[in-house]
Amino acid sequence: MEIDPFIFRLSIFILSIFIGYYVVWSVTPSLHTPLMSVTNAISSVIIVGAIIAGLSGDSQNIFNSSSVFGFLAIFLAAINIFGGFLVTQRMLKMYKNKNK
Amino acid sequence: MSENLSAIFYLISGILFILALRGLSSPQTSRQGNFFGILGMIIAITVTFLSIGNFSSGFIYVLIFLLAGGLIGTLIAYKIPMTAMPELVAGFHSLVGLAAVFVAISAFLNPEAFNLGSPGKIKLLSLVEMSIGGVIGAITFSGSVIAFLKLRGIMSGSPITFKGQHYINLLLGITIIVLIFYLCNTQSESIFWRMIGISFLLGFLLIIPIGGADMPVVISMLNSYSGWAAAGIGFTLENTALIITGALVGSSGAILSHIMCKGMNRSFFNVILGGFGATEQPSSSKHKDSKPVKSGNAEDAAFLMKNASSVIIVPGYGMAVAQAQHALREMVDTLKKNDIKISYAIHPVAGRMPGHMNVLLAEANVPYDEVFELDEINNDFANADVAFVIGANDVTNPVAKTDPQSPIYGMPVLDVEKCKSILFVKRSLSPGYAGVDNELFYRDNTLMLFADAKKMTEDITKNL
């Protein structure tokens, strides 16, 4: 019997939780705020689903009920992506050591 | 673009996200890490466009919404003051949550676009996955909105509790699971909407009983939720980048919640159930007036610090409220000119979100190698001449080590009392968030400086 592709996705998911566990424990506590803002930005990769939904309408009917939700989700996720990465960058620029 | 090729690119973008978090292990590598994150995002979005291939009709609208959102996000990122980071992050969480809900709705209404079957005949597994993504997304959204309102001060930070609250939440949780089960059987649209609606309500009810100072845990927890919501949608879309990211963000938020709970010596469950800090402790405020307190002015403080050889600064949320961080840095600069050794001691739950105090100090140009965590610096208090406590309270209370009856007993605290002398900047003798009187106020080696933190710091600088 062939293995269901779901099992592969589940494997990726569980292994990623372990990677996340070890990577996040190694984040220095002084960078916990940038950690939160950058995780915010990367979780907005959900925009890929929004783009698929937004492009699901055909040329006669660009705004069907499904694609409208897609467009709204693109808008929200885009705020997060730009806002999240840029505010993280702004914070990280401020961290200086004595020599600088 | 072929399915396999795009899957490989999604994997690459997932790996870049892992490297983005990895970069945060030290300030030197962090900026490169953020760059990896941006690169991963660009790859994911580009690959999505290429794999759809159909640029004709809706493409222009996709771009418009993308750029409109991007513009607003950019403006927010550059305008937001660093003191407002907690509410910004809460606000961003709500957006991720709502985006997850919208994607789940789109997928439910038009499953063909996502290869999930046709309306009314959606694959069972996909239906469960999108329900989980949508439900967690909705909880994240309404919960984060409440957290945002509380942090912003629009809503009172005091816990809102009522009888049977937890049973209602439990009942709503069970209802959602039952509705998912029915949804799988009937594929009914009305059940789908009801499920999403109840999830919004649950998110709202889960956060209202949690008090203002427990917000570091709440934000971390909602961070984690937004990750699990993304992962649920990732399973629905069969998208590796989204599954990896969801798992990373989910575990990141969970670890941060754990660290915050440990910093307060409270169990995660205890925080979630809420109500902490709702009742003032009458017993502790009763004999407050009877105990003698030494209070001083800026001159006394300046004299003490000038004659010290090492000073440890203990900043807390009050410093952020008073916007005193820049004034503090100026004071420290003057002290440094007199060859006085300065370090900063940060408690894990100082501020309203994990690492908040570090960002505020970094903004005021305090080098990060002068800032230390509790474990690193706690032994140094015994050798320091002066501890300068500004805006912190409960995290310095020795009662946490000595009095098993105290609500904060067992909480890790900074050993400020071991210093030769303690300067405590505070407006009044009022107890901190936990409602516990701070024993430190009445110590012989404590000098209370009753004033606004910013004004006092400026006055001390003038007297140095």
Coordinates of C-alpha atoms in Angstrom, one line a residue:
Chain A
M1 CA 0.0 0.0 0.0
E2 CA 1.2 3.5 -0.9
I3 CA 1.8 6.0 1.9
D4 CA -0.8 8.8 1.9
P5 CA 0.9 12.2 1.1
F6 CA -0.7 13.5 4.3
I7 CA 1.7 11.4 6.3
F8 CA 4.6 13.1 4.6
R9 CA 3.2 16.5 5.4
L10 CA 2.6 15.4 9.0
S11 CA 6.2 14.3 9.1
I12 CA 7.4 17.7 7.9
F13 CA 5.1 19.4 10.4
I14 CA 6.3 17.4 13.4
L15 CA 10.0 17.6 12.5
S16 CA 9.6 21.4 12.0
I17 CA 8.2 21.6 15.6
F18 CA 11.4 20.0 16.8
I19 CA 13.5 22.4 14.7
G20 CA 11.5 25.3 16.1
Y21 CA 12.0 24.1 19.6
Y22 CA 15.8 24.0 19.4
V23 CA 16.2 27.1 17.3
V24 CA 13.9 29.2 19.5
W25 CA 15.7 28.1 22.7
S26 CA 18.9 29.3 21.2
V27 CA 17.5 32.8 20.6
T28 CA 19.0 35.2 23.1
P29 CA 16.4 36.6 25.6
S30 CA 17.3 40.2 24.7
L31 CA 16.0 39.5 21.2
H32 CA 12.6 38.1 22.2
T33 CA 10.7 41.1 21.0
P34 CA 12.2 41.0 17.5
L35 CA 11.6 37.2 17.6
M36 CA 7.9 37.9 18.0
S37 CA 7.7 40.5 15.3
V38 CA 9.6 38.3 12.8
T39 CA 7.5 35.2 13.5
N40 CA 4.5 37.5 12.9
A41 CA 5.9 38.4 9.5
I42 CA 6.8 34.9 8.4
S43 CA 3.5 33.4 9.5
S44 CA 1.9 35.8 7.0
V45 CA 3.3 33.5 4.3
I46 CA -0.4 32.5 4.5
I47 CA -0.6 35.1 1.7
V48 CA 0.1 32.2 -0.7
G49 CA -3.3 30.8 0.0
A50 CA -4.9 34.2 -0.3
I51 CA -3.3 34.8 -3.7
I52 CA -4.6 31.4 -5.0
A53 CA -8.1 32.5 -3.7
G54 CA -7.8 35.9 -5.2
L55 CA -6.9 34.6 -8.6
S56 CA -9.7 32.0 -8.6
G57 CA -12.3 34.2 -10.3
D58 CA -12.6 34.1 -14.1
S59 CA -12.4 37.2 -16.4
Q60 CA -16.2 37.7 -16.3
N61 CA -16.4 37.4 -12.6
I62 CA -13.2 38.6 -10.9
F63 CA -15.0 39.3 -7.6
N64 CA -16.9 36.2 -6.7
S65 CA -17.6 35.4 -3.1
S66 CA -14.5 33.3 -2.7
S67 CA -12.0 35.7 -4.4
V68 CA -13.3 38.7 -2.3
F69 CA -12.2 36.9 0.8
G70 CA -8.9 36.1 -0.9
F71 CA -8.3 39.8 -1.7
L72 CA -9.1 40.8 1.8
A73 CA -6.7 38.2 3.1
I74 CA -4.0 39.5 0.7
F75 CA -4.5 43.0 2.1
L76 CA -4.2 41.8 5.8
A77 CA -1.3 39.5 5.2
A78 CA 0.6 42.2 3.2
I79 CA 0.2 44.7 6.2
N80 CA 1.8 42.0 8.3
I81 CA 4.6 41.1 6.0
F82 CA 5.8 44.6 5.3
G83 CA 5.1 45.8 8.8
G84 CA 6.6 42.8 10.5
F85 CA 9.9 42.6 8.6
L86 CA 10.4 46.4 8.6
V87 CA 9.7 46.9 12.3
T88 CA 12.0 43.9 13.0
Q89 CA 14.7 45.5 10.9
R90 CA 14.2 48.8 12.7
M91 CA 14.6 47.2 16.1
L92 CA 17.6 45.1 15.1
K93 CA 19.4 48.2 13.9
M94 CA 19.3 49.7 17.3
Y95 CA 21.2 46.9 19.0
K96 CA 24.8 48.0 19.3
N97 CA 27.7 46.9 21.4
K98 CA 30.2 49.0 23.3
N99 CA 32.7 49.3 20.5
K100 CA 30.4 50.8 17.9
Chain B
M1 CA 5.9 25.9 -13.2
S2 CA 5.6 22.2 -12.4
E3 CA 4.1 21.2 -9.0
N4 CA 7.3 19.4 -8.0
L5 CA 9.5 22.4 -8.8
S6 CA 7.3 24.8 -6.9
A7 CA 7.2 22.4 -3.9
I8 CA 11.0 22.5 -3.9
F9 CA 11.0 26.3 -3.9
Y10 CA 8.4 26.3 -1.0
L11 CA 10.8 24.1 0.9
I12 CA 13.7 26.5 0.3
S13 CA 11.6 29.4 1.6
G14 CA 10.7 27.3 4.7
I15 CA 14.4 26.7 5.3
L16 CA 15.1 30.4 4.9
F17 CA 12.5 31.1 7.6
I18 CA 14.3 28.7 9.9
L19 CA 17.5 30.6 9.3
A20 CA 15.7 33.8 10.0
L21 CA 14.9 32.6 13.5
R22 CA 18.4 31.0 13.9
G23 CA 19.9 34.5 13.2
L24 CA 18.3 35.8 16.3
S25 CA 20.7 33.8 18.5
S26 CA 23.0 36.9 18.7
P27 CA 22.5 40.6 17.8
Q28 CA 25.4 40.3 15.3
T29 CA 23.7 37.7 13.1
S30 CA 20.2 39.0 13.6
R31 CA 20.1 41.4 10.7
Q32 CA 21.3 38.8 8.3
G33 CA 18.6 36.5 9.7
N34 CA 15.9 39.1 8.9
F35 CA 17.2 39.3 5.4
F36 CA 16.8 35.5 5.0
G37 CA 13.2 35.9 6.2
I38 CA 12.5 38.6 3.6
L39 CA 14.1 36.5 0.9
G40 CA 12.0 33.4 1.9
M41 CA 8.9 35.5 1.6
I42 CA 9.8 36.9 -1.8
I43 CA 10.5 33.3 -3.1
A44 CA 7.2 32.0 -1.7
I45 CA 5.1 34.8 -3.2
T46 CA 6.9 34.6 -6.6
V47 CA 6.5 30.9 -6.8
T48 CA 2.8 31.1 -6.1
F49 CA 2.3 33.6 -8.9
L50 CA 4.3 31.4 -11.3
S51 CA 2.6 28.2 -10.4
I52 CA -0.8 29.7 -11.0
G53 CA 0.3 31.0 -14.3
N54 CA -3.0 32.7 -15.0
F55 CA -2.1 36.4 -14.9
S56 CA -4.9 37.7 -17.0
S57 CA -7.9 38.7 -14.9
G58 CA -7.5 39.1 -11.2
F59 CA -3.8 39.7 -11.2
I60 CA -4.0 43.5 -11.2
Y61 CA -6.3 43.4 -8.1
V62 CA -4.0 41.0 -6.3
L63 CA -1.2 43.6 -6.9
I64 CA -3.4 46.5 -5.7
F65 CA -4.3 44.8 -2.5
L66 CA -0.8 43.6 -1.9
L67 CA 0.7 47.1 -2.4
A68 CA -2.1 48.8 -0.4
G69 CA -1.4 46.5 2.5
G70 CA 2.3 46.8 2.1
L71 CA 2.1 50.6 2.1
I72 CA 0.0 50.6 5.4
G73 CA 2.4 48.0 6.9
T74 CA 5.4 50.2 6.0
L75 CA 3.9 53.3 7.4
I76 CA 3.1 51.5 10.7
A77 CA 6.6 50.0 10.9
Y78 CA 8.3 53.4 10.7
K79 CA 5.8 55.4 12.8
I80 CA 5.3 53.1 15.7
P81 CA 7.1 54.2 18.9
M82 CA 9.1 51.3 20.6
T83 CA 7.0 51.6 23.7
A84 CA 4.0 50.5 21.7
M85 CA 5.6 47.3 20.4
P86 CA 3.3 45.0 22.6
E87 CA 0.1 46.4 21.1
L88 CA 1.6 46.4 17.6
V89 CA 2.5 42.7 17.9
A90 CA -1.0 41.9 19.3
G91 CA -2.5 43.9 16.4
F92 CA -0.4 41.9 13.9
H93 CA -1.5 38.7 15.4
S94 CA -5.1 39.6 14.9
L95 CA -4.4 40.2 11.2
V96 CA -2.7 36.8 10.8
G97 CA -5.7 35.2 12.5
L98 CA -8.2 37.0 10.3
A99 CA -6.3 36.2 7.2
A100 CA -6.3 32.6 8.1
V101 CA -10.1 32.7 8.6
F102 CA -10.6 34.4 5.2
V103 CA -8.4 31.8 3.4
A104 CA -10.4 29.0 5.1
I105 CA -13.6 30.7 4.0
S106 CA -12.3 31.0 0.4
A107 CA -11.3 27.4 0.3
F108 CA -14.6 26.3 1.6
L109 CA -16.6 28.4 -0.9
N110 CA -14.4 27.6 -3.9
P111 CA -12.6 24.3 -3.2
E112 CA -11.9 23.7 -6.9
A113 CA -9.4 26.6 -6.9
F114 CA -7.4 24.8 -4.3
N115 CA -7.8 21.2 -5.7
L116 CA -9.9 20.1 -2.8
G117 CA -12.9 18.7 -4.6
S118 CA -16.1 20.6 -5.5
P119 CA -18.5 22.5 -3.3
G120 CA -20.5 20.0 -1.2
K121 CA -18.0 17.3 -2.0
I122 CA -14.8 18.6 -0.3
K123 CA -12.3 16.0 0.7
L124 CA -12.9 15.0 4.3
L125 CA -9.3 15.5 5.5
S126 CA -9.2 18.9 3.8
L127 CA -12.4 19.9 5.4
V128 CA -11.0 19.0 8.9
E129 CA -7.8 20.9 8.1
M130 CA -9.5 24.1 6.9
S131 CA -11.8 24.0 9.9
I132 CA -8.9 23.7 12.3
G133 CA -7.1 26.6 10.6
G134 CA -10.3 28.7 10.5
V135 CA -11.2 28.0 14.1
I136 CA -7.8 28.7 15.5
G137 CA -7.5 31.7 13.3
A138 CA -10.8 33.1 14.6
I139 CA -9.8 32.6 18.2
T140 CA -6.4 34.3 17.5
F141 CA -8.2 37.2 15.9
S142 CA -10.7 38.0 18.6
G143 CA -8.3 37.2 21.4
S144 CA -5.7 39.5 19.9
V145 CA -8.2 42.3 19.5
I146 CA -8.9 42.1 23.2
A147 CA -5.2 41.9 24.0
F148 CA -4.6 45.0 21.8
L149 CA -7.4 47.0 23.5
K150 CA -6.1 46.1 26.9
L151 CA -2.5 47.0 26.1
R152 CA -3.5 50.2 24.4
G153 CA -5.5 51.1 27.5
I154 CA -8.8 51.5 25.5
M155 CA -10.1 48.6 27.6
S156 CA -9.4 48.4 31.3
G157 CA -6.5 46.0 32.1
S158 CA -8.3 44.6 35.1
P159 CA -9.6 41.1 34.6
I160 CA -13.3 40.6 33.7
T161 CA -14.6 37.6 35.5
F162 CA -18.1 36.1 36.0
K163 CA -19.4 33.0 37.5
G164 CA -19.3 29.8 35.4
Q165 CA -17.0 31.5 32.9
H166 CA -14.7 28.5 32.4
Y167 CA -17.6 26.2 31.9
I168 CA -19.0 28.4 29.2
N169 CA -15.6 28.4 27.5
L170 CA -15.4 24.6 27.8
L171 CA -19.0 24.3 26.4
L172 CA -18.1 26.5 23.5
G173 CA -15.0 24.5 22.8
I174 CA -17.0 21.2 22.8
T175 CA -19.6 22.8 20.5
I176 CA -16.9 23.7 18.0
I177 CA -15.6 20.2 17.9
V178 CA -19.2 18.8 17.5
L179 CA -19.8 21.3 14.6
I180 CA -16.6 20.2 12.8
F181 CA -17.9 16.7 13.1
Y182 CA -21.3 17.7 11.6
L183 CA -19.6 19.8 9.0
C184 CA -17.8 16.7 7.8
N185 CA -21.0 14.7 7.6
T186 CA -23.2 17.4 5.9
Q187 CA -20.8 19.8 4.2
S188 CA -23.4 22.4 5.2
E189 CA -22.5 26.1 4.7
S190 CA -24.6 27.3 7.6
I191 CA -22.7 25.0 10.0
F192 CA -19.4 26.3 8.7
W193 CA -20.4 29.9 9.4
R194 CA -21.7 29.0 12.9
M195 CA -18.4 27.2 13.7
I196 CA -16.4 30.4 12.7
G197 CA -18.8 32.6 14.7
I198 CA -18.5 30.6 17.9
S199 CA -14.7 30.6 17.5
F200 CA -14.7 34.4 17.4
L201 CA -16.8 34.4 20.6
L202 CA -14.5 31.9 22.3
G203 CA -11.4 33.9 21.5
F204 CA -13.0 37.0 23.1
L205 CA -14.1 35.1 26.2
L206 CA -10.7 33.4 26.7
I207 CA -8.8 36.7 27.0
I208 CA -11.2 39.0 28.9
P209 CA -10.5 37.4 32.3
I210 CA -6.7 37.8 32.0
G211 CA -5.2 40.9 33.7
G212 CA -3.0 43.6 32.2
A213 CA 0.3 42.4 33.7
D214 CA -0.2 38.9 32.4
M215 CA -0.1 40.2 28.9
P216 CA 3.4 38.9 28.2
V217 CA 2.0 35.4 28.5
V218 CA -1.1 36.2 26.5
I219 CA 0.8 37.8 23.6
S220 CA 3.2 34.8 23.5
M221 CA 0.2 32.4 23.6
L222 CA -1.6 34.2 20.7
N223 CA 1.7 34.2 18.8
S224 CA 1.7 30.4 19.2
Y225 CA -2.0 30.2 18.1
S226 CA -1.4 32.3 14.9
G227 CA 1.3 29.7 14.1
W228 CA -1.0 26.7 14.5
A229 CA -3.7 28.5 12.4
A230 CA -1.1 29.0 9.6
A231 CA -0.1 25.3 9.9
G232 CA -3.8 24.2 9.6
I233 CA -4.2 26.3 6.4
G234 CA -0.8 24.9 5.2
F235 CA -2.2 21.3 5.5
T236 CA -5.3 22.4 3.5
L237 CA -3.2 24.0 0.8
E238 CA -0.6 21.2 0.9
N239 CA 2.0 23.9 1.1
T240 CA 5.4 23.0 2.7
A241 CA 6.4 26.6 3.4
L242 CA 3.3 27.2 5.3
I243 CA 3.5 24.0 7.3
I244 CA 7.1 24.6 8.3
T245 CA 6.4 28.2 9.2
G246 CA 3.3 27.3 11.2
A247 CA 5.2 24.7 13.2
L248 CA 8.1 27.2 13.9
V249 CA 5.8 30.0 15.0
G250 CA 3.7 27.7 17.0
S251 CA 6.6 26.3 19.0
S252 CA 8.2 29.7 19.3
G253 CA 5.1 31.2 20.9
A254 CA 4.8 28.2 23.2
I255 CA 8.4 28.5 24.4
L256 CA 8.0 32.2 25.0
S257 CA 4.8 31.5 27.0
H258 CA 6.7 29.0 29.1
I259 CA 9.6 31.4 29.8
M260 CA 7.1 34.1 30.8
C261 CA 5.2 31.8 33.1
K262 CA 8.4 30.6 34.7
G263 CA 9.4 34.3 35.2
M264 CA 6.3 34.7 37.3
N265 CA 6.4 31.3 38.9
R266 CA 2.9 30.6 37.8
S267 CA 1.6 27.6 35.8
F268 CA 0.3 28.3 32.3
F269 CA -3.1 27.0 33.3
N270 CA -3.2 29.5 36.2
V271 CA -2.6 32.4 33.8
I272 CA -5.1 31.2 31.3
L273 CA -7.8 30.9 33.9
G274 CA -7.2 34.5 34.7
G275 CA -8.5 36.7 37.5
F276 CA -5.0 37.3 39.0
G277 CA -4.5 40.7 40.5
A278 CA -8.3 41.3 40.7
T279 CA -8.4 41.5 44.4
E280 CA -6.4 43.9 46.4
Q281 CA -4.8 42.5 49.6
P282 CA -6.2 44.4 52.5
S283 CA -3.8 42.8 55.0
S284 CA -0.7 44.1 53.4
S285 CA -1.8 47.7 53.1
K286 CA -3.1 47.9 56.6
H287 CA 0.1 48.5 58.5
K288 CA 1.8 50.3 55.7
D289 CA 1.8 53.7 57.5
S290 CA 3.3 52.4 60.7
K291 CA 6.6 51.4 59.1
P292 CA 9.3 54.0 58.7
V293 CA 10.4 54.8 55.2
K294 CA 13.5 56.8 54.3
S295 CA 12.9 59.2 51.5
G296 CA 15.3 61.4 49.7
N297 CA 15.7 63.8 46.8
A298 CA 17.8 64.0 43.6
E299 CA 20.8 65.5 45.5
D300 CA 21.0 62.6 47.9
A301 CA 20.7 60.2 45.1
A302 CA 23.4 61.9 43.0
F303 CA 25.7 62.0 46.1
L304 CA 25.3 58.3 46.7
M305 CA 26.0 57.4 43.0
K306 CA 28.9 59.7 42.6
N307 CA 30.7 57.9 45.4
A308 CA 29.9 54.5 44.2
S309 CA 32.2 52.4 42.1
S310 CA 29.6 50.2 40.5
V311 CA 25.9 50.8 39.9
I312 CA 23.3 48.3 38.8
I313 CA 20.2 49.7 37.1
V314 CA 16.9 47.7 37.4
P315 CA 14.4 49.1 34.9
G316 CA 10.8 48.0 34.8
Y317 CA 7.6 48.8 32.9
G318 CA 7.2 52.1 34.9
M319 CA 10.3 53.4 33.1
A320 CA 8.6 52.8 29.7
V321 CA 5.4 54.5 30.9
A322 CA 7.3 57.6 32.1
Q323 CA 9.4 57.5 28.8
A324 CA 12.4 57.8 31.1
Q325 CA 14.8 55.6 29.1
H326 CA 16.6 58.5 27.3
A327 CA 16.9 60.5 30.5
L328 CA 18.3 57.4 32.1
R329 CA 20.9 56.9 29.4
E330 CA 22.1 60.5 29.9
M331 CA 22.4 59.9 33.6
V332 CA 24.4 56.8 33.0
D333 CA 26.7 58.6 30.5
T334 CA 27.5 61.2 33.2
L335 CA 28.2 58.4 35.7
K336 CA 30.5 56.7 33.2
K337 CA 32.6 59.8 32.9
N338 CA 33.3 59.4 36.6
D339 CA 34.6 55.9 36.0
I340 CA 31.6 54.2 37.6
K341 CA 30.8 50.7 36.3
I342 CA 27.3 50.5 35.1
S343 CA 25.2 47.4 34.3
Y344 CA 21.5 46.8 33.7
A345 CA 19.5 44.0 35.2
I346 CA 16.4 42.8 33.3
H347 CA 13.8 40.5 34.8
P348 CA 12.2 38.0 32.4
V349 CA 8.8 39.6 32.8
A350 CA 9.9 43.3 32.9
G351 CA 7.8 45.1 30.4
R352 CA 4.6 44.0 28.7
M353 CA 6.1 41.5 26.3
P354 CA 9.1 39.2 26.2
G355 CA 12.3 41.3 25.6
H356 CA 10.4 44.6 25.7
M357 CA 12.8 46.3 28.1
N358 CA 15.9 45.3 26.0
V359 CA 14.4 47.0 22.9
L360 CA 13.6 50.1 24.9
L361 CA 17.2 50.3 26.2
A362 CA 18.6 49.6 22.8
E363 CA 16.5 52.4 21.4
A364 CA 18.1 54.7 24.0
N365 CA 21.5 53.7 22.7
V366 CA 22.4 51.5 25.6
P367 CA 24.9 48.9 24.3
Y368 CA 23.5 45.4 24.6
D369 CA 26.7 44.1 26.3
E370 CA 25.8 46.2 29.4
V371 CA 22.4 44.6 29.7
F372 CA 22.1 41.3 31.6
E373 CA 19.4 38.7 32.3
L374 CA 18.4 37.7 35.8
D375 CA 20.6 34.6 36.0
E376 CA 23.7 36.4 34.7
I377 CA 23.6 39.3 37.1
N378 CA 21.9 38.2 40.3
N379 CA 25.2 37.3 42.0
D380 CA 26.6 40.7 41.3
F381 CA 24.2 42.6 43.5
A382 CA 26.1 41.6 46.6
N383 CA 29.3 43.4 45.2
A384 CA 27.6 46.5 43.8
D385 CA 27.4 49.8 45.7
V386 CA 24.1 51.1 44.4
A387 CA 21.0 49.5 42.9
F388 CA 18.9 52.0 41.0
V389 CA 15.4 50.7 40.7
I390 CA 13.3 52.6 38.2
G391 CA 9.8 51.6 37.3
A392 CA 10.1 48.0 38.7
N393 CA 8.5 46.7 41.8
D394 CA 7.3 43.1 42.3
V395 CA 10.4 41.7 40.6
T396 CA 12.6 43.1 43.4
N397 CA 10.4 42.1 46.3
P398 CA 12.4 39.9 48.7
V399 CA 9.1 38.5 50.1
A400 CA 9.1 36.1 47.1
K401 CA 12.0 34.3 48.7
T402 CA 11.0 34.5 52.4
D403 CA 7.2 34.4 52.8
P404 CA 5.4 31.2 51.7
Q405 CA 2.1 33.0 52.3
S406 CA 2.8 35.6 49.7
P407 CA 1.0 35.3 46.3
I408 CA 4.4 35.9 44.6
Y409 CA 6.3 33.4 46.7
G410 CA 8.7 31.4 44.6
M411 CA 8.8 33.9 41.8
P412 CA 12.5 34.4 40.7
V413 CA 13.4 38.0 41.9
L414 CA 16.4 40.2 41.5
D415 CA 18.5 40.2 44.7
V416 CA 18.5 44.0 44.9
E417 CA 18.4 44.0 48.7
K418 CA 22.0 42.6 48.8
C419 CA 23.3 45.9 47.4
K420 CA 25.0 48.4 49.8
S421 CA 22.4 51.0 49.1
I422 CA 19.2 50.9 47.1
L423 CA 17.6 53.9 45.3
F424 CA 14.0 53.3 44.5
V425 CA 12.3 55.7 42.1
K426 CA 8.5 55.4 42.5
R427 CA 5.6 57.8 42.6
S428 CA 4.2 56.4 45.9
L429 CA 4.3 53.4 48.2
S430 CA 1.5 51.7 46.4
P431 CA 1.9 48.0 45.9
G432 CA 2.7 46.6 42.5
Y433 CA 0.5 44.6 40.2
A434 CA 0.4 41.5 42.4
G435 CA -1.1 43.6 45.2
V436 CA 1.8 42.8 47.5
D437 CA 3.6 45.4 49.6
N438 CA 7.3 45.6 48.8
E439 CA 9.4 44.9 51.8
L440 CA 12.3 46.6 50.2
F441 CA 10.7 50.1 50.8
Y442 CA 11.3 49.7 54.5
R443 CA 14.9 48.5 54.5
D444 CA 17.6 50.6 56.2
N445 CA 19.7 50.7 53.1
T446 CA 16.8 51.8 50.9
L447 CA 16.3 55.4 49.9
M448 CA 12.9 56.1 48.3
L449 CA 12.8 58.8 45.6
F450 CA 9.2 59.8 45.2
A451 CA 8.8 61.4 41.8
D452 CA 8.1 60.8 38.2
A453 CA 10.8 58.6 36.8
K454 CA 11.8 60.9 34.0
K455 CA 11.9 64.0 36.1
M456 CA 13.8 62.4 38.9
T457 CA 16.4 61.0 36.5
E458 CA 16.9 64.4 34.9
D459 CA 17.3 66.0 38.3
I460 CA 19.9 63.5 39.4
T461 CA 21.9 64.2 36.2
K462 CA 21.9 67.9 37.0
N463 CA 23.2 67.2 40.5
L464 CA 26.0 64.8 39.4

